[in-house]
Coordinates of C-alpha atoms and ligand atoms in Angstrom, one line a residue:
S1 CA -0.1 0.1 0.0
Q2 CA 1.0 3.6 -0.7
A3 CA 3.1 4.8 2.6
A4 CA 1.4 7.8 3.8
A5 CA 3.5 10.5 2.5
A6 CA 5.0 12.6 5.3
P7 CA 3.5 16.0 5.4
V8 CA 5.4 18.4 3.5
Q9 CA 6.9 21.2 5.7
T10 CA 6.3 24.3 3.8
P11 CA 9.2 26.7 4.6
T12 CA 7.6 29.4 6.7
S13 CA 9.5 32.7 6.4
T14 CA 10.6 33.2 10.0
H15 CA 12.4 36.4 10.3
S16 CA 13.3 39.1 12.7
S17 CA 14.0 42.5 11.7
K18 CA 17.8 41.6 11.7
E19 CA 17.6 38.8 9.5
T20 CA 16.7 39.2 5.8
Y21 CA 14.0 36.6 5.4
R22 CA 14.3 34.0 2.7
H23 CA 11.8 34.1 0.1
T24 CA 10.0 31.1 -1.0
K25 CA 10.7 30.2 -4.7
R26 CA 8.6 32.8 -6.8
T27 CA 6.0 31.6 -9.1
A28 CA 4.0 33.0 -11.9
K29 CA 1.3 33.7 -9.5
D30 CA 3.5 36.3 -7.7
Y31 CA 3.4 38.5 -10.7
I32 CA 0.6 40.4 -12.6
F33 CA 1.6 40.0 -16.2
G34 CA 1.0 43.3 -18.4
K35 CA 1.9 44.2 -21.9
L36 CA 4.1 42.4 -24.2
I37 CA 7.3 44.5 -24.4
G38 CA 9.6 42.3 -26.6
D39 CA 9.3 39.4 -28.9
G40 CA 12.4 37.2 -29.6
C41 CA 12.4 34.1 -31.7
Y42 CA 12.6 31.8 -28.7
S43 CA 11.1 34.0 -26.1
T44 CA 8.6 36.7 -25.2
V45 CA 9.2 39.4 -22.8
F46 CA 6.2 40.8 -20.8
L47 CA 6.1 43.7 -18.5
A48 CA 5.1 42.4 -15.0
K49 CA 4.3 43.7 -11.5
D50 CA 5.4 41.9 -8.4
I51 CA 2.2 41.5 -6.3
H52 CA 4.1 41.7 -3.0
T53 CA 6.4 44.7 -3.6
G54 CA 4.5 46.4 -6.6
K55 CA 7.8 46.7 -8.3
E56 CA 7.9 46.5 -12.1
Y57 CA 10.0 43.7 -13.9
A58 CA 10.5 42.3 -17.5
I59 CA 9.6 38.8 -17.4
K60 CA 11.2 36.7 -20.4
V61 CA 9.0 33.6 -20.9
C62 CA 10.3 30.5 -22.9
E63 CA 8.3 27.6 -24.1
K64 CA 10.2 24.6 -22.9
S65 CA 9.0 22.4 -25.8
H66 CA 10.1 25.1 -28.5
I67 CA 13.5 25.2 -26.8
V68 CA 14.0 21.6 -26.8
R69 CA 12.5 21.0 -30.4
N70 CA 15.0 23.6 -31.8
Q71 CA 18.0 22.3 -29.7
K72 CA 18.3 25.8 -27.9
V73 CA 18.9 24.4 -24.5
Q74 CA 22.6 25.3 -24.4
Y75 CA 21.6 29.0 -25.4
I76 CA 19.3 29.4 -22.5
K77 CA 21.8 28.2 -20.2
R78 CA 24.6 30.4 -21.7
E79 CA 22.2 33.4 -21.3
K80 CA 21.6 32.6 -17.7
D81 CA 25.2 32.1 -17.0
A82 CA 26.1 35.4 -18.6
L83 CA 23.4 37.2 -16.8
N84 CA 24.5 35.8 -13.4
M85 CA 28.0 36.6 -14.2
L86 CA 27.0 40.1 -15.0
F87 CA 24.7 40.6 -12.0
N88 CA 27.3 42.5 -9.9
V89 CA 28.3 44.9 -12.6
P90 CA 26.5 48.1 -11.5
H91 CA 25.8 49.6 -14.8
G92 CA 25.2 48.6 -18.4
F93 CA 23.2 45.6 -18.4
V94 CA 19.7 44.4 -17.6
K95 CA 19.8 42.2 -14.3
L96 CA 18.4 38.8 -13.9
Y97 CA 16.7 38.7 -10.3
C98 CA 15.3 35.3 -10.4
T99 CA 14.3 32.4 -12.5
F100 CA 11.4 29.7 -12.0
Q101 CA 9.5 27.3 -14.2
D102 CA 6.1 25.3 -14.5
E103 CA 5.0 22.5 -16.6
E104 CA 5.5 24.2 -20.0
R105 CA 7.6 27.3 -19.5
L106 CA 10.8 28.9 -18.2
Y107 CA 10.6 32.4 -16.5
F108 CA 13.4 35.0 -16.1
V109 CA 12.7 37.9 -14.0
L110 CA 14.6 40.8 -15.3
S111 CA 15.1 44.6 -14.8
Y112 CA 12.6 46.6 -16.8
A113 CA 14.4 48.9 -19.1
K114 CA 11.6 51.6 -18.9
N115 CA 12.7 53.6 -22.1
G116 CA 13.0 50.6 -24.5
E117 CA 15.1 50.1 -27.3
L118 CA 17.9 52.4 -28.7
L119 CA 16.7 51.6 -32.2
H120 CA 13.4 53.3 -31.3
Y121 CA 15.1 56.5 -30.7
I122 CA 17.4 56.3 -33.8
N123 CA 14.3 55.9 -35.9
K124 CA 12.3 58.4 -34.2
V125 CA 14.9 61.2 -34.6
G126 CA 16.4 60.0 -37.8
S127 CA 20.0 60.2 -36.5
F128 CA 21.7 61.5 -33.4
E129 CA 23.5 64.6 -32.8
L130 CA 27.4 63.9 -32.3
N131 CA 27.3 64.6 -28.6
V132 CA 24.3 62.2 -28.0
A133 CA 26.1 59.6 -30.4
K134 CA 29.6 60.0 -28.5
F135 CA 27.7 59.7 -25.1
Y136 CA 25.9 56.3 -26.0
V137 CA 28.9 54.9 -27.8
A138 CA 31.0 55.5 -24.6
E139 CA 28.5 53.7 -22.4
L140 CA 28.2 50.9 -24.9
L141 CA 32.3 50.6 -25.0
L142 CA 32.3 50.7 -21.1
A143 CA 29.6 47.7 -21.1
L144 CA 31.6 45.9 -23.8
E145 CA 34.8 46.2 -21.7
K146 CA 33.0 44.6 -18.7
M147 CA 31.7 41.8 -20.8
H148 CA 34.9 41.0 -22.6
A149 CA 36.8 41.0 -19.3
K150 CA 34.6 38.4 -18.0
G151 CA 35.1 36.3 -21.4
I152 CA 31.6 36.9 -22.6
I153 CA 31.3 37.6 -26.3
H154 CA 27.8 38.9 -27.1
R155 CA 27.9 37.9 -31.0
D156 CA 24.6 39.6 -31.7
L157 CA 24.9 43.3 -30.7
K158 CA 22.4 45.6 -32.5
P159 CA 20.3 48.7 -31.6
E160 CA 17.3 46.4 -31.0
N161 CA 18.9 44.8 -28.0
I162 CA 20.5 47.9 -26.5
L163 CA 17.9 49.4 -24.2
L164 CA 17.6 52.4 -22.0
D165 CA 16.7 52.6 -18.4
E166 CA 14.4 55.0 -16.8
N167 CA 17.2 57.6 -16.5
M168 CA 18.0 57.0 -20.1
H169 CA 21.2 55.2 -19.4
L170 CA 22.3 52.3 -21.6
Q171 CA 21.6 48.5 -20.7
I172 CA 22.7 45.6 -23.1
A173 CA 20.0 42.8 -23.2
D174 CA 19.4 39.5 -24.8
F175 CA 22.3 37.2 -23.9
G176 CA 20.8 34.3 -25.8
T177 CA 23.6 34.5 -28.5
V178 CA 26.7 34.6 -26.3
K179 CA 29.9 32.7 -26.2
I180 CA 31.5 32.5 -22.8
L181 CA 35.2 31.7 -23.2
E182 CA 36.7 29.0 -20.8
P183 CA 38.6 30.6 -17.8
E184 CA 42.0 29.7 -19.2
K185 CA 41.0 31.6 -22.5
I186 CA 39.9 34.9 -20.4
K187 CA 43.0 36.8 -21.3
S188 CA 43.5 40.2 -22.5
P189 CA 41.3 41.0 -25.5
T190 CA 43.9 39.9 -27.9
P191 CA 47.1 37.7 -27.9
T192 CA 49.7 39.1 -25.7
V193 CA 52.2 36.2 -26.6
P194 CA 53.5 36.7 -30.3
E195 CA 52.9 33.0 -31.3
D196 CA 49.5 33.0 -30.1
Q197 CA 48.3 35.1 -33.1
D198 CA 44.7 33.9 -32.6
S199 CA 43.0 34.4 -29.3
A200 CA 40.0 33.7 -31.4
V201 CA 37.8 30.8 -30.4
R202 CA 38.3 28.8 -33.5
S203 CA 35.3 26.4 -33.5
R204 CA 35.0 24.2 -36.4
K205 CA 31.4 24.5 -37.0
I206 CA 29.9 27.8 -35.7
S207 CA 26.2 27.0 -35.5
F208 CA 25.1 30.6 -34.9
V209 CA 25.3 33.8 -36.8
G210 CA 24.2 37.1 -35.8
T211 CA 21.8 39.5 -37.4
A212 CA 23.1 40.1 -41.0
Q213 CA 23.6 43.8 -40.8
Y214 CA 25.9 43.6 -37.8
V215 CA 27.7 40.3 -38.4
S216 CA 31.4 40.4 -38.7
P217 CA 33.4 39.1 -42.0
D218 CA 35.5 36.8 -39.6
L219 CA 32.3 35.2 -38.3
L220 CA 31.2 34.7 -41.9
Q221 CA 34.4 33.7 -43.5
N222 CA 36.7 31.9 -41.4
R223 CA 34.0 31.1 -38.9
V224 CA 35.9 32.4 -36.0
D225 CA 34.2 34.5 -33.1
T226 CA 36.3 36.6 -30.9
R227 CA 35.6 39.6 -28.8
A228 CA 36.7 41.6 -32.1
S229 CA 33.3 40.5 -33.6
D230 CA 31.6 42.6 -31.1
L231 CA 34.0 45.5 -32.1
W232 CA 32.9 45.1 -35.6
A233 CA 29.2 45.4 -34.4
L234 CA 30.3 48.6 -32.5
G235 CA 31.6 50.0 -35.6
C236 CA 28.2 49.4 -37.4
I237 CA 26.1 50.9 -34.5
I238 CA 28.3 54.1 -34.4
Y239 CA 27.8 54.4 -38.1
Q240 CA 23.9 53.8 -37.6
M241 CA 23.5 56.2 -34.7
I242 CA 24.9 59.0 -36.7
S243 CA 23.7 58.3 -40.1
G244 CA 20.4 56.5 -39.1
L245 CA 21.0 53.3 -41.0
P246 CA 23.6 50.5 -40.7
P247 CA 26.5 50.7 -43.2
F248 CA 25.8 47.3 -44.8
R249 CA 22.3 46.8 -46.0
A250 CA 20.6 44.8 -49.1
S251 CA 17.3 43.5 -49.9
N252 CA 18.3 40.1 -48.5
D253 CA 20.8 38.6 -46.0
F254 CA 23.0 36.9 -48.6
L255 CA 23.5 40.2 -50.4
T256 CA 24.1 41.9 -47.2
F257 CA 26.9 39.2 -46.4
Q258 CA 28.4 39.7 -49.7
K259 CA 28.7 43.5 -48.9
I260 CA 30.4 42.9 -45.8
Q261 CA 32.9 40.8 -47.2
K262 CA 33.7 43.2 -49.9
M263 CA 33.7 46.1 -47.4
D264 CA 31.0 47.8 -49.8
Y265 CA 29.9 50.6 -47.9
E266 CA 30.3 54.4 -47.9
F267 CA 29.7 57.4 -45.5
P268 CA 26.9 59.8 -46.3
E269 CA 27.9 63.5 -46.9
G270 CA 28.5 65.4 -43.8
F271 CA 29.4 62.4 -41.7
P272 CA 31.7 63.8 -39.0
A273 CA 35.5 63.2 -39.7
E274 CA 36.3 61.8 -36.3
A275 CA 33.4 59.5 -36.3
K276 CA 34.4 58.4 -39.8
D277 CA 37.8 57.6 -38.5
L278 CA 36.9 55.4 -35.8
V279 CA 34.2 53.5 -37.8
E280 CA 37.0 52.9 -40.3
K281 CA 39.2 51.6 -37.8
L282 CA 36.6 49.3 -36.4
L283 CA 35.2 47.9 -39.8
V284 CA 38.5 46.1 -40.7
L285 CA 38.2 42.8 -42.2
D286 CA 41.0 41.3 -40.4
H287 CA 39.9 40.9 -36.9
T288 CA 43.4 41.2 -35.3
K289 CA 43.8 44.7 -36.8
R290 CA 40.6 46.3 -35.5
L291 CA 41.2 49.0 -33.0
G292 CA 41.2 47.7 -29.6
S293 CA 42.2 44.2 -30.8
S294 CA 45.7 44.8 -29.5
D295 CA 44.7 46.1 -26.1
T296 CA 45.6 44.3 -23.0
G297 CA 43.9 44.3 -19.6
D298 CA 40.3 45.2 -19.0
T299 CA 39.7 48.2 -20.9
Y300 CA 39.9 49.2 -24.7
E301 CA 42.4 52.0 -24.1
S302 CA 43.3 52.5 -27.9
I303 CA 39.6 53.1 -28.5
R304 CA 38.9 55.3 -25.4
R305 CA 41.9 57.5 -26.7
H306 CA 40.3 57.9 -30.2
P307 CA 39.4 61.8 -30.7
F308 CA 35.9 60.9 -31.3
F309 CA 35.5 60.5 -27.4
E310 CA 36.9 64.0 -26.8
G311 CA 35.3 65.4 -23.6
I312 CA 33.9 62.0 -22.2
D313 CA 34.2 61.6 -18.5
W314 CA 34.8 57.8 -18.4
E315 CA 34.8 57.4 -14.6
N316 CA 31.6 59.4 -14.2
I317 CA 29.5 58.8 -17.2
W318 CA 27.1 56.5 -15.5
E319 CA 26.3 59.3 -12.9
Q320 CA 25.9 62.0 -15.3
T321 CA 22.5 63.0 -17.1
P322 CA 22.4 61.7 -20.5
P323 CA 22.1 64.4 -23.3
K324 CA 18.7 64.9 -24.6
I325 CA 18.1 62.9 -27.8
S326 CA 16.5 65.5 -30.3
P327 CA 16.0 65.4 -33.9
Y328 CA 19.1 66.1 -35.8
L329 CA 18.2 69.1 -38.2
Ligands
LIG401 C1 15.8 42.5 -26.7 C2 14.6 41.9 -26.2 N1 13.7 43.2 -26.0 C3 13.5 43.5 -24.8 N2 14.2 42.9 -23.8 C4 14.0 43.3 -22.5 C5 13.5 44.7 -22.1 C6 12.6 45.2 -23.2 C7 12.0 46.5 -22.8 C8 11.3 47.0 -23.9 C9 10.5 48.2 -23.7 C10 10.5 48.9 -22.5 N3 9.4 50.0 -22.7 N4 9.1 49.9 -23.9 C11 9.6 48.9 -24.7 C12 11.5 46.6 -25.4 C13 12.2 45.4 -25.6 C14 12.7 44.8 -24.6 C15 13.4 44.9 -20.7 O1 12.9 45.9 -20.3 N5 14.0 44.1 -19.9 C16 14.8 43.0 -20.2 C17 14.9 42.5 -21.6 C18 15.5 41.5 -21.9 C19 16.1 40.6 -21.0 C20 17.1 39.7 -21.8 C21 17.9 38.8 -21.0 C22 16.7 38.4 -22.0 C23 13.9 40.9 -27.3 C24 13.9 41.7 -28.6 C25 14.9 39.9 -27.4 C26 12.8 40.5 -26.8

């Protein structure tokens, strides 16, 4: 006969004012789900409110069957690992507060980036004034430095997954495409030892390729994904903030890939000279020759030093009030 199951002791939250009480694991019932705010290919992001605290969060919901059927399990695991690795970085990233699941779905409770996608602002004003572009490129570079210092390569950086928080500071989101380098490979951004010409993570078959307009030629050609892939995307994003469109664009991805590999792009009339110079130093076919590829340590000194960043206060930018994003006449 079925032995009577011992009554399960539900953990009561015994706490005095001194102790921080241990939450019982959250479930979807602890949140009021609101509008859909983002739609990825394997996930949907909802605005949600915690019924106990009234705080707003973004909750990313993934259908388990969908993930398993499309062999995306390792992407979900990497995203969670990357978000956990970045939890203690105070600025530049959405935070993962907790995860839980039910029969059908996985839930990620994340910070709500109240002002949404950077892309929305670029499209709204057409293109950014130079001081606005400079500010957000600087915050993006600082976030990239933090990620790369931990051996996290984003691999799909684009204005759609660069978000703005309630104070209009930048937050990188969507880590479903990251590659996390093994600890022994977390060295300076590029080879410090001459014979190790290729700190790239040379994987025979790269199953993942980013969004066509921002994918680097090294990822396309010799199927190598390195931190420098993100520096290529940075070059594309700078170009797009200032001109309103990404440098490589065509009617389909294949034609876009061809343009990238032929470096077939040009600068519109009036594109500021210093911004042009910086973009030209990042959109370099050879990933070891991109500005920043030879920097050692945890910062991209050679990029920070570029005249484009004249006047940026690297130590205090996250505390500063971001410049107004107004239409560029
Ligand atoms: C990039 C992502 N879109 C989004 N992901 C997140 C948002 C988010 C917010 C708005 C928004 C806010 N106000 N108006 C629009 C628009 C798009 C968003 C957020 O607040 N918090 C965390 C997010 C993502 C966390 C990430 C680890 C998964 C895609 C397109 C993939 C769905």
